[in-house]
mmCIF file of C-alpha atoms and ligand atoms in Angstrom:
data_model
loop_
_atom_site.group_PDB
_atom_site.id
_atom_site.type_symbol
_atom_site.label_atom_id
_atom_site.label_comp_id
_atom_site.label_asym_id
_atom_site.label_seq_id
_atom_site.Cartn_x
_atom_site.Cartn_y
_atom_site.Cartn_z
ATOM 1 C CA MET A 28 104.947 102.924 112.920
ATOM 2 C CA LYS A 29 107.732 102.806 110.394
ATOM 3 C CA GLU A 30 106.633 102.390 106.782
ATOM 4 C CA VAL A 31 108.778 99.763 105.134
ATOM 5 C CA ILE A 32 106.798 99.257 101.936
ATOM 6 C CA SER A 33 104.904 102.124 100.312
ATOM 7 C CA LEU A 34 103.277 101.490 96.957
ATOM 8 C CA GLN A 35 101.662 104.496 95.311
ATOM 9 C CA ASP A 36 99.464 104.024 92.249
ATOM 10 C CA ILE A 37 101.525 101.081 90.999
ATOM 11 C CA LYS A 38 100.691 99.989 87.485
ATOM 12 C CA LYS A 39 102.158 97.063 85.608
ATOM 13 C CA SER A 40 101.396 95.876 82.112
ATOM 14 C CA TYR A 41 102.894 93.058 80.145
ATOM 15 C CA TYR A 42 103.302 93.523 76.427
ATOM 16 C CA LEU A 43 102.739 90.710 73.987
ATOM 17 C CA GLY A 44 104.080 92.293 70.856
ATOM 18 C CA LYS A 45 102.239 95.591 70.738
ATOM 19 C CA GLN A 46 99.286 94.304 72.693
ATOM 20 C CA GLU A 47 99.135 95.595 76.253
ATOM 21 C CA LEU A 48 97.988 93.310 79.061
ATOM 22 C CA PRO A 49 97.319 95.547 82.070
ATOM 23 C CA VAL A 50 97.720 93.497 85.274
ATOM 24 C CA LEU A 51 98.153 96.006 88.096
ATOM 25 C CA LYS A 52 95.972 99.082 87.590
ATOM 26 C CA GLY A 53 96.826 101.367 90.464
ATOM 27 C CA ILE A 54 97.837 99.524 93.626
ATOM 28 C CA ASN A 55 98.052 101.653 96.764
ATOM 29 C CA LEU A 56 99.401 99.833 99.794
ATOM 30 C CA ILE A 57 101.467 100.724 102.833
ATOM 31 C CA ILE A 58 103.018 98.010 104.975
ATOM 32 C CA ASN A 59 104.590 98.945 108.283
ATOM 33 C CA SER A 60 107.526 97.414 110.051
ATOM 34 C CA ASN A 61 106.772 94.043 111.647
ATOM 35 C CA GLU A 62 103.399 93.576 109.961
ATOM 36 C CA TYR A 63 102.372 90.040 108.990
ATOM 37 C CA VAL A 64 100.382 90.258 105.772
ATOM 38 C CA ALA A 65 98.626 87.790 103.492
ATOM 39 C CA LEU A 66 98.108 88.825 99.897
ATOM 40 C CA MET A 67 95.127 87.035 98.381
ATOM 41 C CA GLY A 68 93.164 87.144 95.148
ATOM 42 C CA PRO A 69 91.957 84.987 92.287
ATOM 43 C CA SER A 70 94.424 83.119 90.098
ATOM 44 C CA GLY A 71 95.852 85.497 87.505
ATOM 45 C CA SER A 72 94.950 88.604 89.517
ATOM 46 C CA GLY A 73 98.565 89.754 89.685
ATOM 47 C CA LYS A 74 99.700 88.531 93.118
ATOM 48 C CA SER A 75 103.023 87.210 91.878
ATOM 49 C CA THR A 76 103.498 90.281 89.706
ATOM 50 C CA LEU A 77 103.002 92.473 92.765
ATOM 51 C CA MET A 78 105.267 90.331 94.968
ATOM 52 C CA ASN A 79 108.014 90.454 92.358
ATOM 53 C CA ILE A 80 107.757 94.248 92.316
ATOM 54 C CA ILE A 81 107.783 94.429 96.129
ATOM 55 C CA GLY A 82 110.796 92.089 96.129
ATOM 56 C CA CYS A 83 112.661 94.173 93.536
ATOM 57 C CA LEU A 84 112.687 91.220 91.143
ATOM 58 C CA ASP A 85 110.695 93.226 88.617
ATOM 59 C CA THR A 86 109.985 96.878 87.891
ATOM 60 C CA THR A 87 106.742 98.785 87.514
ATOM 61 C CA THR A 88 105.235 100.347 84.404
ATOM 62 C CA SER A 89 104.355 103.436 86.455
ATOM 63 C CA GLY A 90 103.841 104.532 90.048
ATOM 64 C CA THR A 91 106.149 105.019 92.991
ATOM 65 C CA TYR A 92 107.603 102.377 95.272
ATOM 66 C CA ILE A 93 109.368 103.547 98.405
ATOM 67 C CA LEU A 94 111.204 100.721 100.196
ATOM 68 C CA ASN A 95 112.600 101.613 103.620
ATOM 69 C CA GLY A 96 112.629 105.281 102.654
ATOM 70 C CA LYS A 97 114.347 104.734 99.308
ATOM 71 C CA ASP A 98 112.623 105.316 95.986
ATOM 72 C CA VAL A 99 113.347 102.035 94.246
ATOM 73 C CA SER A 100 110.925 102.672 91.383
ATOM 74 C CA ARG A 101 113.527 104.750 89.541
ATOM 75 C CA MET A 102 116.456 102.398 90.131
ATOM 76 C CA GLU A 103 118.421 100.543 87.468
ATOM 77 C CA ASP A 104 118.720 96.756 87.599
ATOM 78 C CA ASP A 105 122.131 96.580 89.282
ATOM 79 C CA GLU A 106 121.139 99.054 91.990
ATOM 80 C CA LEU A 107 117.930 97.101 92.492
ATOM 81 C CA ALA A 108 119.905 93.864 92.897
ATOM 82 C CA ASP A 109 121.917 95.450 95.714
ATOM 83 C CA VAL A 110 118.772 96.634 97.497
ATOM 84 C CA ARG A 111 117.254 93.183 97.107
ATOM 85 C CA ASN A 112 120.295 91.465 98.622
ATOM 86 C CA ILE A 113 120.286 93.707 101.657
ATOM 87 C CA GLU A 114 116.600 94.261 102.354
ATOM 88 C CA ILE A 115 114.680 91.246 101.052
ATOM 89 C CA GLY A 116 114.475 87.518 101.622
ATOM 90 C CA PHE A 117 112.334 85.792 98.998
ATOM 91 C CA VAL A 118 110.732 82.343 99.288
ATOM 92 C CA PHE A 119 109.065 80.715 96.264
ATOM 93 C CA GLN A 120 106.423 78.050 95.832
ATOM 94 C CA GLN A 121 108.816 75.840 93.839
ATOM 95 C CA PHE A 122 111.672 76.308 96.378
ATOM 96 C CA ASN A 123 114.068 77.335 93.551
ATOM 97 C CA LEU A 124 117.071 75.551 95.043
ATOM 98 C CA LEU A 125 120.126 74.933 92.875
ATOM 99 C CA PRO A 126 119.999 71.160 92.261
ATOM 100 C CA ARG A 127 123.747 70.510 92.143
ATOM 101 C CA LEU A 128 124.507 72.249 95.412
ATOM 102 C CA THR A 129 124.058 70.831 98.909
ATOM 103 C CA ALA A 130 121.655 72.347 101.401
ATOM 104 C CA TRP A 131 124.346 74.415 103.122
ATOM 105 C CA GLU A 132 125.762 75.579 99.781
ATOM 106 C CA ASN A 133 122.305 76.731 98.694
ATOM 107 C CA VAL A 134 121.825 78.596 101.960
ATOM 108 C CA ALA A 135 125.275 80.175 101.683
ATOM 109 C CA MET A 136 124.790 81.336 98.083
ATOM 110 C CA PRO A 137 123.631 84.912 98.913
ATOM 111 C CA LEU A 138 126.743 85.321 101.062
ATOM 112 C CA ILE A 139 128.944 84.780 98.020
ATOM 113 C CA TYR A 140 127.359 87.842 96.425
ATOM 114 C CA ALA A 141 127.831 89.684 99.700
ATOM 115 C CA GLY A 142 131.568 88.882 99.547
ATOM 116 C CA THR A 143 131.714 86.737 102.697
ATOM 117 C CA GLY A 144 134.651 84.316 103.016
ATOM 118 C CA LYS A 145 134.180 80.546 102.724
ATOM 119 C CA LYS A 146 134.659 79.599 106.373
ATOM 120 C CA GLU A 147 132.180 82.205 107.597
ATOM 121 C CA ARG A 148 129.749 81.234 104.838
ATOM 122 C CA GLU A 149 129.753 77.616 105.942
ATOM 123 C CA GLU A 150 129.402 78.492 109.635
ATOM 124 C CA ARG A 151 126.542 80.909 109.098
ATOM 125 C CA ALA A 152 124.731 78.604 106.663
ATOM 126 C CA ARG A 153 124.979 75.701 109.091
ATOM 127 C CA ALA A 154 123.723 77.846 111.965
ATOM 128 C CA MET A 155 120.780 78.964 109.827
ATOM 129 C CA LEU A 156 119.976 75.355 108.869
ATOM 130 C CA ASP A 157 120.003 74.507 112.580
ATOM 131 C CA LYS A 158 117.494 77.298 113.171
ATOM 132 C CA VAL A 159 115.029 75.859 110.666
ATOM 133 C CA GLY A 160 115.513 72.366 112.105
ATOM 134 C CA LEU A 161 117.649 70.969 109.299
ATOM 135 C CA GLY A 162 121.098 70.886 110.869
ATOM 136 C CA ASP A 163 121.410 67.194 110.066
ATOM 137 C CA ARG A 164 120.712 67.678 106.353
ATOM 138 C CA ALA A 165 123.476 70.156 105.534
ATOM 139 C CA HIS A 166 125.179 67.869 103.018
ATOM 140 C CA HIS A 167 122.074 66.638 101.252
ATOM 141 C CA LYS A 168 121.248 67.720 97.718
ATOM 142 C CA PRO A 169 117.740 69.021 96.926
ATOM 143 C CA ASN A 170 116.673 65.708 95.331
ATOM 144 C CA GLU A 171 117.458 63.991 98.649
ATOM 145 C CA LEU A 172 115.107 66.277 100.568
ATOM 146 C CA SER A 173 111.324 66.230 101.013
ATOM 147 C CA GLY A 174 109.232 69.210 99.935
ATOM 148 C CA GLY A 175 109.016 70.532 103.476
ATOM 149 C CA GLN A 176 112.760 70.123 103.983
ATOM 150 C CA SER A 177 113.438 71.868 100.679
ATOM 151 C CA GLN A 178 111.264 74.788 101.719
ATOM 152 C CA ARG A 179 113.151 75.007 105.030
ATOM 153 C CA VAL A 180 116.400 75.239 103.088
ATOM 154 C CA ALA A 181 114.843 77.979 100.938
ATOM 155 C CA ILE A 182 113.719 79.854 104.062
ATOM 156 C CA ALA A 183 117.201 79.552 105.576
ATOM 157 C CA ARG A 184 118.626 80.959 102.330
ATOM 158 C CA ALA A 185 116.135 83.844 102.450
ATOM 159 C CA LEU A 186 117.198 84.674 106.014
ATOM 160 C CA ILE A 187 120.963 84.351 105.647
ATOM 161 C CA ASN A 188 121.634 88.047 104.989
ATOM 162 C CA ASN A 189 119.387 89.126 107.883
ATOM 163 C CA PRO A 190 116.868 90.938 105.677
ATOM 164 C CA SER A 191 114.140 92.861 107.499
ATOM 165 C CA ILE A 192 111.485 91.893 104.955
ATOM 166 C CA ILE A 193 110.548 88.300 104.143
ATOM 167 C CA LEU A 194 108.386 87.743 101.069
ATOM 168 C CA ALA A 195 106.906 84.370 100.220
ATOM 169 C CA ASP A 196 104.863 83.581 97.103
ATOM 170 C CA GLU A 197 102.583 80.625 97.911
ATOM 171 C CA PRO A 198 105.237 79.038 100.141
ATOM 172 C CA THR A 199 102.957 76.140 101.068
ATOM 173 C CA GLY A 200 101.465 75.695 97.597
ATOM 174 C CA ASN A 201 103.397 72.466 96.985
ATOM 175 C CA LEU A 202 103.134 71.056 100.497
ATOM 176 C CA ASP A 203 100.664 68.830 102.316
ATOM 177 C CA THR A 204 98.664 70.220 105.227
ATOM 178 C CA LYS A 205 100.890 68.940 108.024
ATOM 179 C CA THR A 206 104.038 70.257 106.368
ATOM 180 C CA SER A 207 102.299 73.556 105.595
ATOM 181 C CA VAL A 208 101.588 74.000 109.299
ATOM 182 C CA GLU A 209 105.262 73.409 110.110
ATOM 183 C CA ILE A 210 106.350 75.935 107.508
ATOM 184 C CA MET A 211 103.811 78.517 108.729
ATOM 185 C CA ASP A 212 105.135 78.062 112.257
ATOM 186 C CA ILE A 213 108.556 79.063 110.959
ATOM 187 C CA PHE A 214 107.103 82.189 109.305
ATOM 188 C CA SER A 215 105.306 83.044 112.537
ATOM 189 C CA GLN A 216 108.614 82.765 114.412
ATOM 190 C CA ILE A 217 110.326 84.959 111.847
ATOM 191 C CA HIS A 218 107.566 87.527 112.337
ATOM 192 C CA ALA A 219 107.825 87.234 116.135
ATOM 193 C CA GLN A 220 111.531 88.063 115.869
ATOM 194 C CA GLY A 221 110.605 91.466 114.474
ATOM 195 C CA ASN A 222 110.610 90.935 110.735
ATOM 196 C CA THR A 223 108.035 92.176 108.270
ATOM 197 C CA VAL A 224 106.445 89.180 106.556
ATOM 198 C CA VAL A 225 104.302 89.275 103.409
ATOM 199 C CA LEU A 226 103.036 86.092 101.852
ATOM 200 C CA VAL A 227 100.770 85.153 98.986
ATOM 201 C CA THR A 228 98.273 82.402 99.536
ATOM 202 C CA HIS A 229 94.901 81.342 98.229
ATOM 203 C CA GLU A 230 94.146 79.297 101.346
ATOM 204 C CA GLU A 231 92.150 80.911 104.146
ATOM 205 C CA ASP A 232 93.804 78.550 106.667
ATOM 206 C CA ILE A 233 97.193 79.942 105.748
ATOM 207 C CA ALA A 234 95.952 83.544 105.729
ATOM 208 C CA ASN A 235 94.640 82.961 109.262
ATOM 209 C CA TYR A 236 98.196 82.902 110.555
ATOM 210 C CA THR A 237 98.672 86.535 109.507
ATOM 211 C CA HIS A 238 97.378 89.779 111.019
ATOM 212 C CA ARG A 239 96.249 91.513 107.860
ATOM 213 C CA VAL A 240 94.660 90.272 104.659
ATOM 214 C CA VAL A 241 94.947 92.309 101.461
ATOM 215 C CA ARG A 242 92.806 91.067 98.581
ATOM 216 C CA ILE A 243 93.464 92.153 95.041
ATOM 217 C CA ARG A 244 91.029 91.908 92.190
ATOM 218 C CA ASP A 245 90.959 93.462 88.738
ATOM 219 C CA GLY A 246 94.333 95.057 89.337
ATOM 220 C CA VAL A 247 93.497 97.039 92.474
ATOM 221 C CA VAL A 248 93.266 96.424 96.221
ATOM 222 C CA GLU A 249 89.715 95.241 96.791
ATOM 223 C CA THR A 250 89.761 94.815 100.576
ATOM 224 C CA ASP A 251 92.349 95.317 103.304
ATOM 225 C CA THR A 252 91.461 93.805 106.666
ATOM 226 C CA ARG A 253 93.424 93.841 109.891
ATOM 227 C CA ARG A 254 92.449 91.446 112.600
ATOM 228 C CA PRO A 255 93.110 91.699 116.296
ATOM 229 C CA LYS A 256 96.101 89.657 117.388
ATOM 230 C CA GLY A 257 93.947 87.624 119.769
ATOM 231 C CA ASN A 258 92.219 86.045 116.806
ATOM 232 C CA VAL A 259 95.349 84.828 115.150
ATOM 233 C CA GLN A 260 95.504 81.110 114.655
ATOM 234 C CA THR A 261 98.232 79.398 116.575
ATOM 235 C CA ASN A 262 99.268 75.842 116.202
ATOM 236 C CA GLU A 263 99.182 73.973 119.467
ATOM 237 C CA THR A 264 100.801 70.783 118.280
ATOM 238 C CA THR A 265 104.351 72.002 117.864
ATOM 239 C CA ILE A 266 105.022 73.754 121.130
ATOM 240 C CA ALA A 267 108.139 72.032 122.384
HETATM 241 N N1 ADP B 307 106.075 87.596 82.129
HETATM 242 C C1 ADP B 307 104.799 87.719 81.745
HETATM 243 N N2 ADP B 307 104.475 88.035 80.477
HETATM 244 C C2 ADP B 307 103.198 88.158 80.091
HETATM 245 N N3 ADP B 307 102.135 87.988 80.908
HETATM 246 C C3 ADP B 307 102.383 87.646 82.176
HETATM 247 C C4 ADP B 307 103.721 87.495 82.676
HETATM 248 N N4 ADP B 307 103.662 87.172 83.991
HETATM 249 C C5 ADP B 307 102.349 87.118 84.289
HETATM 250 N N5 ADP B 307 101.585 87.416 83.229
HETATM 251 C C6 ADP B 307 100.109 87.494 83.192
HETATM 252 O O1 ADP B 307 99.738 88.472 84.154
HETATM 253 C C7 ADP B 307 98.577 88.061 84.854
HETATM 254 C C8 ADP B 307 98.872 88.006 86.350
HETATM 255 O O2 ADP B 307 99.810 86.961 86.605
HETATM 256 P P1 ADP B 307 100.351 86.645 88.061
HETATM 257 O O3 ADP B 307 100.919 87.886 88.648
HETATM 258 O O4 ADP B 307 101.245 85.493 87.947
HETATM 259 O O5 ADP B 307 98.998 86.271 88.840
HETATM 260 P P2 ADP B 307 98.753 85.435 90.181
HETATM 261 O O6 ADP B 307 100.059 85.257 90.873
HETATM 262 O O7 ADP B 307 97.757 86.234 90.963
HETATM 263 O O8 ADP B 307 98.142 84.131 89.752
HETATM 264 C C9 ADP B 307 98.158 86.739 84.260
HETATM 265 O O9 ADP B 307 97.184 86.991 83.280
HETATM 266 C C10 ADP B 307 99.430 86.216 83.632
HETATM 267 O O10 ADP B 307 99.160 85.387 82.545
HETATM 268 MG MG1 MG B 308 101.169 83.596 91.441
#
């Protein structure tokens, strides 16, 4: 088993003036290649803080984070941005699409930073939109898309650089149940293609799609449960 994410005694505090707010108080967690993990815990327990650290969007106060064999906990911001572009696809609850750009332009955005030419950007973005079932919405702006369609665009954007790790912070938090099921089916496919998938959710139904549930409370890992693959929930309604 290849370790892709190794968190060792991760601590994170926020500072409000001189007052310290300790949020993560020593997180130890190893996630192997191709695991499918749900991160759960009460509101305010530090799930997003931890996901942002895992996704190299934020740095730790102390502790060691080894990502795919590289110690990213000592990296500067620009180095971290490079690692993030190559290794990580991030999906947010609020979709975080750029409102003035079309669906394909949003999906293609990470390729601009990767230095890909315009023609290839458009081709790859369109192919990725096809994959998430949105090929016919390439020229729509975010305000012309439903929540579920917007999240598909965001997933396509997260996948465009072929990252091995997909992180999603409450990806179904703004979606109705039916749409949530469709989105979880996409994550399950991404996992089935060999990716490592970590998502935050507070819904047991959503966590049931994954193979491992890590619960955090009071800044540490409270429980860490793997379940046999046979027990994983599958959705029978969307098999084509
Ligand atoms: N940028 C920040 N500055 C100060 N406090 C923050 C910041 N981000 C989060 N917090 C605080 O850290 C705690 C954990 O937040 P968060 O990681 O968002 O929790 P969760 O995602 O589990 O709801 C909360 O008390 C929150 O108010
Ligand atoms: Mg959160």
